[in-house]
């Protein structure tokens, strides 16, 4: 820069004194101004870089760790590269949750991790427990139960059901100091990373009862409900294992396993085997002992699954790649995002115009999507840079997203917003237990959970998982009757908890036949399953 201001000595000497002074002052000012400008620019860039770092990393190290470990919900020390989603999902891809885990829950999780490490697969305690499990003496468990007791979760039905039931079983394990072991005969290890440090939650393939488990049903002699019906329970003997049948068609006797009088015997059994396809967490609150503990664990009652899911479920790197690629391609740059999950519960499921009309009616009445503008309004709306709203649609059938996309492509919106519609996959047929299909399904659940607002189908466990992980109160699409669009088309939920679709007809100490939804103010009927379902709410 110096050569710009150079003047030859002869020319300078020939000038008068006043001119010399004036030139010197001007050039000196220019030099000083250039230096100041350069310094200011450098400072500004450094400040902006620091501000950006602070925004991404938190204003202090403690705040960064608070975000990264979700208020202590997660424990540091895992290899981050082997499971990228574990620590990055809460920092980079979703807004901070208003629901904070209680210190008591954090403490309970740390205690559980120690228990699992002491009693999990490969330990002396596990080997001793499985040896006892295979002993011929029917009453062997009462002779040598040991300090470690287990509950085995068996994978049945679709992915949404599995995610909900595994969280339910884990919570039951927390309440009863049992170790959760997960059936790995399906694709669980292709979907989720290991959640507990220094150990595995996968049930070893040489588990002594592995070959029999698939055949267990409610007629099995060690099924708890059947034992109750047959009066086969004795206080003088403890079976080696019990089978808990908690499916949609289970009997009230099966569903009462959590009650205090039932727990007295069940608590002594070293091994519990569970098949479930319903989210049975609401019923645990009927046990007074459990309820006292649950109140401390979850001061915000509607956040039970929200916290458990963020602790337990971390998509594998392959699934996380699917999530992040679609997110950056279709959602990241939008001003606002909306998730719409569509499930049609019919034997002849597919695309139906009345369902399409219901989706449009719901989203427009709720002001989630704008109405279409009259054609002549187009020019007026193009006088400014419009906002972009990204709509993520998940369905087995691509026709719903195609029609929504065409609506807003062919005509402008009344608000001037640009509506961009995307759908990651449209498999047409549910293919449970097929690795890639389940990975796509999990990716779509997580993508839905990252949206600002969400609309889901009634009764859908896929939808329940999505909005609850995201900490979102959904708009629930009412189930159509026949081929008519329901009116109103949807209802806003007052809780983000999943629904227990087929709960017991009464609480533990209630009169037989009493409505379970009227026993406690925080266990109420579900908006989408009014006559039978139960759901946790925060007390109004």
Coordinates of C-alpha atoms in Angstrom, one line a residue, residues 5 21-37:
X5 CA 1.6 7.4 -1.4
X21 CA 2.4 20.8 5.0
X22 CA -1.0 20.3 3.4
X23 CA 0.1 17.2 1.4
X24 CA 1.8 15.7 4.4
X25 CA -1.3 16.1 6.6
X26 CA -3.6 14.6 3.9
X27 CA -1.3 11.6 3.2
X28 CA -0.7 11.0 6.9
X29 CA -4.5 11.0 7.5
X30 CA -5.0 8.6 4.7
X31 CA -2.4 6.2 6.2
X32 CA -3.8 6.4 9.7
X33 CA -7.4 5.9 8.3
X34 CA -6.2 2.8 6.4
X35 CA -4.6 1.3 9.5
X36 CA -7.7 1.9 11.6
X37 CA -10.0 0.4 8.9

